[in-house]
Short mmCIF file of C-alpha atoms in Angstrom, two decimals:
data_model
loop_
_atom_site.label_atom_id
_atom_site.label_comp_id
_atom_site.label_asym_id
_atom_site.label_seq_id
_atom_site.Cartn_x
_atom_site.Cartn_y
_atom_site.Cartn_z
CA UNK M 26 18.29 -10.08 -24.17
CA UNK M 27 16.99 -8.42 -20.80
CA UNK M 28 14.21 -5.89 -21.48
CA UNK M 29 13.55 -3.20 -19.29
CA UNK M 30 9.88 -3.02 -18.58
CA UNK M 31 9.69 0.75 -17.47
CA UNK M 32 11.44 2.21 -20.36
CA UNK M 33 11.86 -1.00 -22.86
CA UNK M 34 15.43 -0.38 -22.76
CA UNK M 35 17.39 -3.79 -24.82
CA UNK M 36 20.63 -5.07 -22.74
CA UNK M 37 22.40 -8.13 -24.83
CA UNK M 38 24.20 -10.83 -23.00
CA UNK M 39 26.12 -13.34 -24.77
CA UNK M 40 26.16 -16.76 -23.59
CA UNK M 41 28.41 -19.21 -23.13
CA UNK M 42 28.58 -23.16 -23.26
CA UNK M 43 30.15 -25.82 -20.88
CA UNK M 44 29.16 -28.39 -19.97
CA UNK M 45 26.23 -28.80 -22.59
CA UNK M 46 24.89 -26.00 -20.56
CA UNK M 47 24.56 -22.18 -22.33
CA UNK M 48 25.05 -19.73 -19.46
CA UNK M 49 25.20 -16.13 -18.58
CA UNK M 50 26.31 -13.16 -16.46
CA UNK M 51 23.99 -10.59 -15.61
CA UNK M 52 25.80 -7.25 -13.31
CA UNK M 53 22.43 -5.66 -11.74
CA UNK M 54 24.53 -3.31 -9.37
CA UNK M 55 22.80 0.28 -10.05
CA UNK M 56 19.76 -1.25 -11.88
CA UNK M 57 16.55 0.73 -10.86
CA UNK M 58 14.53 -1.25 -9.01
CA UNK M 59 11.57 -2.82 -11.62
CA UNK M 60 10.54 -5.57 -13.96
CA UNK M 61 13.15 -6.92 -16.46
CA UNK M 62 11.85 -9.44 -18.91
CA UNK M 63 14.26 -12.12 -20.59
CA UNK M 64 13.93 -12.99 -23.97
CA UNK M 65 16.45 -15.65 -25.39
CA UNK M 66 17.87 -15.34 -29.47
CA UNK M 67 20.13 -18.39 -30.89
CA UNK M 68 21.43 -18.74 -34.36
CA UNK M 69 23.72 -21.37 -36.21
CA UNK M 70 26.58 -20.93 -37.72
CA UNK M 71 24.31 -21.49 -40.84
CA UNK M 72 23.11 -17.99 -39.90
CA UNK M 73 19.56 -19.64 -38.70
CA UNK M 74 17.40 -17.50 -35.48
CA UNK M 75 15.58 -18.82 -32.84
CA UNK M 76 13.81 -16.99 -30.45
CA UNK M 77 12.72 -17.65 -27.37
CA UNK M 78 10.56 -14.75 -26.44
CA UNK M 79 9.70 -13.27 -23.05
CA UNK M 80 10.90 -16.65 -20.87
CA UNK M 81 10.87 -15.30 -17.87
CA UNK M 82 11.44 -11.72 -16.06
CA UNK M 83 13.92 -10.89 -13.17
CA UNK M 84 11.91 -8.36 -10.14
CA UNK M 85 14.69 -6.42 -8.53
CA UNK M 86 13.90 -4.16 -5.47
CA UNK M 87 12.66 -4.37 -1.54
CA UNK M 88 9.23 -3.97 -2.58
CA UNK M 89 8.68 -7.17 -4.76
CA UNK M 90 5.51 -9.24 -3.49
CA UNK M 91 6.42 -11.99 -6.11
CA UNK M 92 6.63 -13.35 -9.14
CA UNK M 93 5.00 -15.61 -11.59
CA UNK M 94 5.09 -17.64 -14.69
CA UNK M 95 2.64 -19.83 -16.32
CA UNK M 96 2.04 -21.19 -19.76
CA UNK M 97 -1.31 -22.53 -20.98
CA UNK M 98 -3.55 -23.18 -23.94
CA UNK M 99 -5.67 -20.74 -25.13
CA UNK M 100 -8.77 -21.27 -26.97
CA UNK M 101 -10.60 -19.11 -28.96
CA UNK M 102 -13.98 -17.10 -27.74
CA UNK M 103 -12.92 -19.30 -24.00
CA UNK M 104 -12.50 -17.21 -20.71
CA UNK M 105 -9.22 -18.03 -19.27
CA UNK M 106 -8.77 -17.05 -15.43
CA UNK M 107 -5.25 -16.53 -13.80
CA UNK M 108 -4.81 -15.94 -10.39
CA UNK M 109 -1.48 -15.51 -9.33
CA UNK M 110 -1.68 -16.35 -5.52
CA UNK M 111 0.58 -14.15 -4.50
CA UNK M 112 -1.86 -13.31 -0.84
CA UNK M 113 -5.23 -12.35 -0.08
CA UNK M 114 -4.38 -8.94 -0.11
CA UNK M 115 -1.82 -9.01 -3.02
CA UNK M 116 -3.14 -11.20 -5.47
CA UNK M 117 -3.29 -10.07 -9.17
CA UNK M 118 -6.50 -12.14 -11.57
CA UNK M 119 -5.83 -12.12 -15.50
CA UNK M 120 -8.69 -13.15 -17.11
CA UNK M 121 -7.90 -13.35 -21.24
CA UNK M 122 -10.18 -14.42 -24.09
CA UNK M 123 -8.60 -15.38 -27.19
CA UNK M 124 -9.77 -14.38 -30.89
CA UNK M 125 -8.07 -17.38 -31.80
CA UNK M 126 -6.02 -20.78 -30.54
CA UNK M 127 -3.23 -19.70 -28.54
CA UNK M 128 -0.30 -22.94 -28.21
CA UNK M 129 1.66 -22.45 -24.90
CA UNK M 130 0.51 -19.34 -24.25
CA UNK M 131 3.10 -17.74 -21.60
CA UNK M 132 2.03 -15.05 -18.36
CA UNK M 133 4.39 -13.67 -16.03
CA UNK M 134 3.35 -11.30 -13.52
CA UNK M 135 5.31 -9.40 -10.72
CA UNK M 136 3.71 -7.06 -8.41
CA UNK M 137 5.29 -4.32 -5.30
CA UNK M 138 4.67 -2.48 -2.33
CA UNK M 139 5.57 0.72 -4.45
CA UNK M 140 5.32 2.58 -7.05
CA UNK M 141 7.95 1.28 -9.08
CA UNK M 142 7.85 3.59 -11.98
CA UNK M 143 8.26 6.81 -9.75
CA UNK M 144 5.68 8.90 -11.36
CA UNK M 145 2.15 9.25 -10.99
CA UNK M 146 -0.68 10.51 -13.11
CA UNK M 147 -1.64 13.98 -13.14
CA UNK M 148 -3.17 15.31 -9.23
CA UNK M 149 -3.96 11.15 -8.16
CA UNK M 150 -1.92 9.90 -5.59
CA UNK M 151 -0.37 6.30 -5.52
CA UNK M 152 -1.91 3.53 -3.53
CA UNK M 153 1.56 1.56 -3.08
CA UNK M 154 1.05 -1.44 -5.86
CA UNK M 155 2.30 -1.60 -9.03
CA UNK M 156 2.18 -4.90 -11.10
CA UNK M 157 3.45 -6.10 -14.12
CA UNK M 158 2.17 -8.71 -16.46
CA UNK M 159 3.83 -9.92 -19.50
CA UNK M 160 2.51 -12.00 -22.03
CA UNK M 161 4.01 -13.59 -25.04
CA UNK M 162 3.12 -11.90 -28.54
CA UNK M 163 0.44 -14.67 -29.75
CA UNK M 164 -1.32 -13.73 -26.95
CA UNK M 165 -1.20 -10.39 -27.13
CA UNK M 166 -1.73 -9.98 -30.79
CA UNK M 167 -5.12 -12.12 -29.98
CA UNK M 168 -7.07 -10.90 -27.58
CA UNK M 169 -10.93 -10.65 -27.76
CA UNK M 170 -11.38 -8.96 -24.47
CA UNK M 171 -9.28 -9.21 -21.44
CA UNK M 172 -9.25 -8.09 -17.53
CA UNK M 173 -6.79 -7.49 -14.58
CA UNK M 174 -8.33 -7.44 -11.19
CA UNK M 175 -5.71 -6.32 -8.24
CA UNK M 176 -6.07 -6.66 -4.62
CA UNK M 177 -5.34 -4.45 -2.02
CA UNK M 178 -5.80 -4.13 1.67
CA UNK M 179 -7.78 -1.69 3.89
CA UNK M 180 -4.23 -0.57 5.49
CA UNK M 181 -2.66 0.48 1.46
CA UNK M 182 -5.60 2.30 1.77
CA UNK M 183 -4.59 4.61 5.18
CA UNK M 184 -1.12 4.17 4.55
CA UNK M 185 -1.25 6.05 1.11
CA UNK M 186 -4.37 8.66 2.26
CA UNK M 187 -6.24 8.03 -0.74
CA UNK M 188 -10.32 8.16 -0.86
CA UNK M 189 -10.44 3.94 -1.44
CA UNK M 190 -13.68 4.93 -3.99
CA UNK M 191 -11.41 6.85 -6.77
CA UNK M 192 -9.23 4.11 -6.96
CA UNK M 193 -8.26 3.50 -10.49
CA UNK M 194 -5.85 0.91 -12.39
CA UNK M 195 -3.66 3.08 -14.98
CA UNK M 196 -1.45 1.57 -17.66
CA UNK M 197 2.32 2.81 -18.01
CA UNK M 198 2.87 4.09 -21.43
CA UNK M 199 6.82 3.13 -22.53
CA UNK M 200 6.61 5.34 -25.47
CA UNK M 201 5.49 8.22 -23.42
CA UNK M 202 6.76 7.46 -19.85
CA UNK M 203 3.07 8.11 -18.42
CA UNK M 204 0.40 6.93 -17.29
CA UNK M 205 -2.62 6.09 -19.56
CA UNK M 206 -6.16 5.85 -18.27
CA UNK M 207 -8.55 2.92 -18.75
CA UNK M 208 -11.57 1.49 -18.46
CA UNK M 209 -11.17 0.99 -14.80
CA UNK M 210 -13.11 0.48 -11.24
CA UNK M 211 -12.82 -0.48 -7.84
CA UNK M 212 -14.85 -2.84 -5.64
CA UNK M 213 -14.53 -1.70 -2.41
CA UNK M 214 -16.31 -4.43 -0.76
CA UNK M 215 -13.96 -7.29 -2.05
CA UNK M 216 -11.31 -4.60 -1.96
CA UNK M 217 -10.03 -4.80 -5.14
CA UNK M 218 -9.28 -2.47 -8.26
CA UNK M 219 -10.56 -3.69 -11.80
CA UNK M 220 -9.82 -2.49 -15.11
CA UNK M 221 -10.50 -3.99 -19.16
CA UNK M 222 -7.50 -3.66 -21.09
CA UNK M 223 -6.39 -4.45 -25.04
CA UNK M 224 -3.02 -5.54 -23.87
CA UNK M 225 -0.65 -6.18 -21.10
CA UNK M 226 2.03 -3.95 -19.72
CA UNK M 227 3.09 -2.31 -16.58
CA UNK M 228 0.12 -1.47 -14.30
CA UNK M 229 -0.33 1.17 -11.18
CA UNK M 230 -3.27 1.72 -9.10
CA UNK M 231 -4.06 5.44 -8.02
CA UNK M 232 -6.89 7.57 -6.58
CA UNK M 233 -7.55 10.95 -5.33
CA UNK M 234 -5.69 12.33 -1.68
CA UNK M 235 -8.21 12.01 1.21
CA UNK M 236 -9.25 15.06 2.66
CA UNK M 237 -7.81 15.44 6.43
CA UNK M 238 -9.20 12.88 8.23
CA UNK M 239 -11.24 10.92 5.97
CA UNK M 240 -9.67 7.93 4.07
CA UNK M 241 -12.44 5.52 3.06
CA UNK M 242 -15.06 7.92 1.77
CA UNK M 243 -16.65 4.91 0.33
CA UNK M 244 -18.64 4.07 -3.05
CA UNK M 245 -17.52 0.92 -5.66
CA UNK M 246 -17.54 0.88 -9.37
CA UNK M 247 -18.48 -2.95 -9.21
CA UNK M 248 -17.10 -4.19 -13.10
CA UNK M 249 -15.54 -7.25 -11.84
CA UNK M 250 -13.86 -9.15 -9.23
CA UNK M 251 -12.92 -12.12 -11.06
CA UNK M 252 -11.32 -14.97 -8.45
CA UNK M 253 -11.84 -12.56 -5.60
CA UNK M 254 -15.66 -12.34 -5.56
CA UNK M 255 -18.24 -10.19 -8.08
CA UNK M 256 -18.87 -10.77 -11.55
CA UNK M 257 -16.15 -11.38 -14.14
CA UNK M 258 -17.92 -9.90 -16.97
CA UNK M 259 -19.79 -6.59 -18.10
CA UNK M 260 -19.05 -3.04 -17.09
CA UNK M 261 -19.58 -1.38 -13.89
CA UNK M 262 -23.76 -1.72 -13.52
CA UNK M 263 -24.09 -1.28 -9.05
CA UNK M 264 -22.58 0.71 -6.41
CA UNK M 265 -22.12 -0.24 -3.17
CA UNK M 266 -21.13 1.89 0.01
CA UNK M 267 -18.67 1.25 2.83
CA UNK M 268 -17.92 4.18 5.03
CA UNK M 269 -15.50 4.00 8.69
CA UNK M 270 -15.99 6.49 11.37
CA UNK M 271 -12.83 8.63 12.40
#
């Protein structure tokens, strides 16, 4: 089964054994460009299901950074940190704690230059990264608290000619197709955008259009910068200022 992240659209593929191996075909001529999560469904012919679920995702488009999969053990009321090493200025941090023991507890993240989903919230402007990060159902139906922190670069910044202090994670709503707001910051020191969330989806950072000639107006809602510098817990509690000259 290939999910489509953006719209959670289901595509079956039926596959085939030689060899002792089960294989497929997947066509994705004229596929938008976007996270597609595989998910993999066996039964017998005593009519028994297995499920596999969310195994790994496919990233199709010019923009993908990367991808990433890891599995783990969770335990319960324990911080986990992820840090998906994608590059100083692209990395994504998941840090998860569980309400409960999690057994192989599965992430996959992918992350672009672009705004992959093609819309934006309501008068904010898109800073160029989009992210998604999929995790299996345990996990999600078990989270005590949880936090993404996304890094970007002084030059996403002036390339997008956004004010780098409204910068704002925003969570894609499937049902919807929008953007939902959350409990979100921005460190502008470490450069990177925060935000708590109850459960993992398809992400998009986004802030207000500069005014002519000013792009780093400055300020930082300082909630977090877990793996990239600044605490990893509490809400945002200091400000700091970083201003250029034009």
């Amino acid at each position: 089964l290939i999910v489509t992240q953006k719209n959670g659209s289901i595509t079956p593929l039926t596959m085939t054994l030689s060899g002792g191996v089960y294989s497929t075909t997947w066509n994705t001529s004229g596929r938008p460009a976007g996270t597609y999560v595989i998910t993999i469904e066996a039964n017998d012919s005593a009519g028994n299901i297995g499920l596999r679920e969310k195994m790994h995702l496919v990233a199709l488009g010019t923009s993908t950074i990367g991808t990433f999969n890891t599995s783990r053990e969770l335990v319960a009321n324990v911080l986990s940190t992820t840090n998906t090493s994608f590059s100083s200025s692209r990395n994504i941090f998941v840090e998860i704690k569980a309400s409960a023991n999690v057994s192989n507890a599965t992430l996959l993240a992918t992350s672009y230059t672009s705004n992959v989903q093609g819309s934006s919230p309501t008068s904010k402007t898109a800073l160029g990264r989009s992210l998604d990060i999929i995790v299996d159902n345990a996990t999600n139906g078990n989270i005590s608290t949880a936090r993404i922190n996304v890094s970007y670069s002084e030059a996403d910044v002036s390339s997008a000619g956004v004010t780098e202090s409204t910068l704002r994670l925003y969570k894609w709503n499937v049902s919807s197709g929008s953007w939902d707001t959350l409990t979100s910051g921005v460190d502008t020191t470490n450069n990177q955008a925060w935000a708590n969330v109850s459960s993992f989806s398809s992400f998009g950072i986004f802030g207000d259009t500069a005014s002519s000639g000013i792009i780093d107006s400055g300020g930082s809602s300082s909630g977090g910068g877990g793996g990239g510098g600044g605490s990893s817990s509490g809400s945002s509690s200091s400000s700091t200022t970083k201003s250029t000259s034009n």
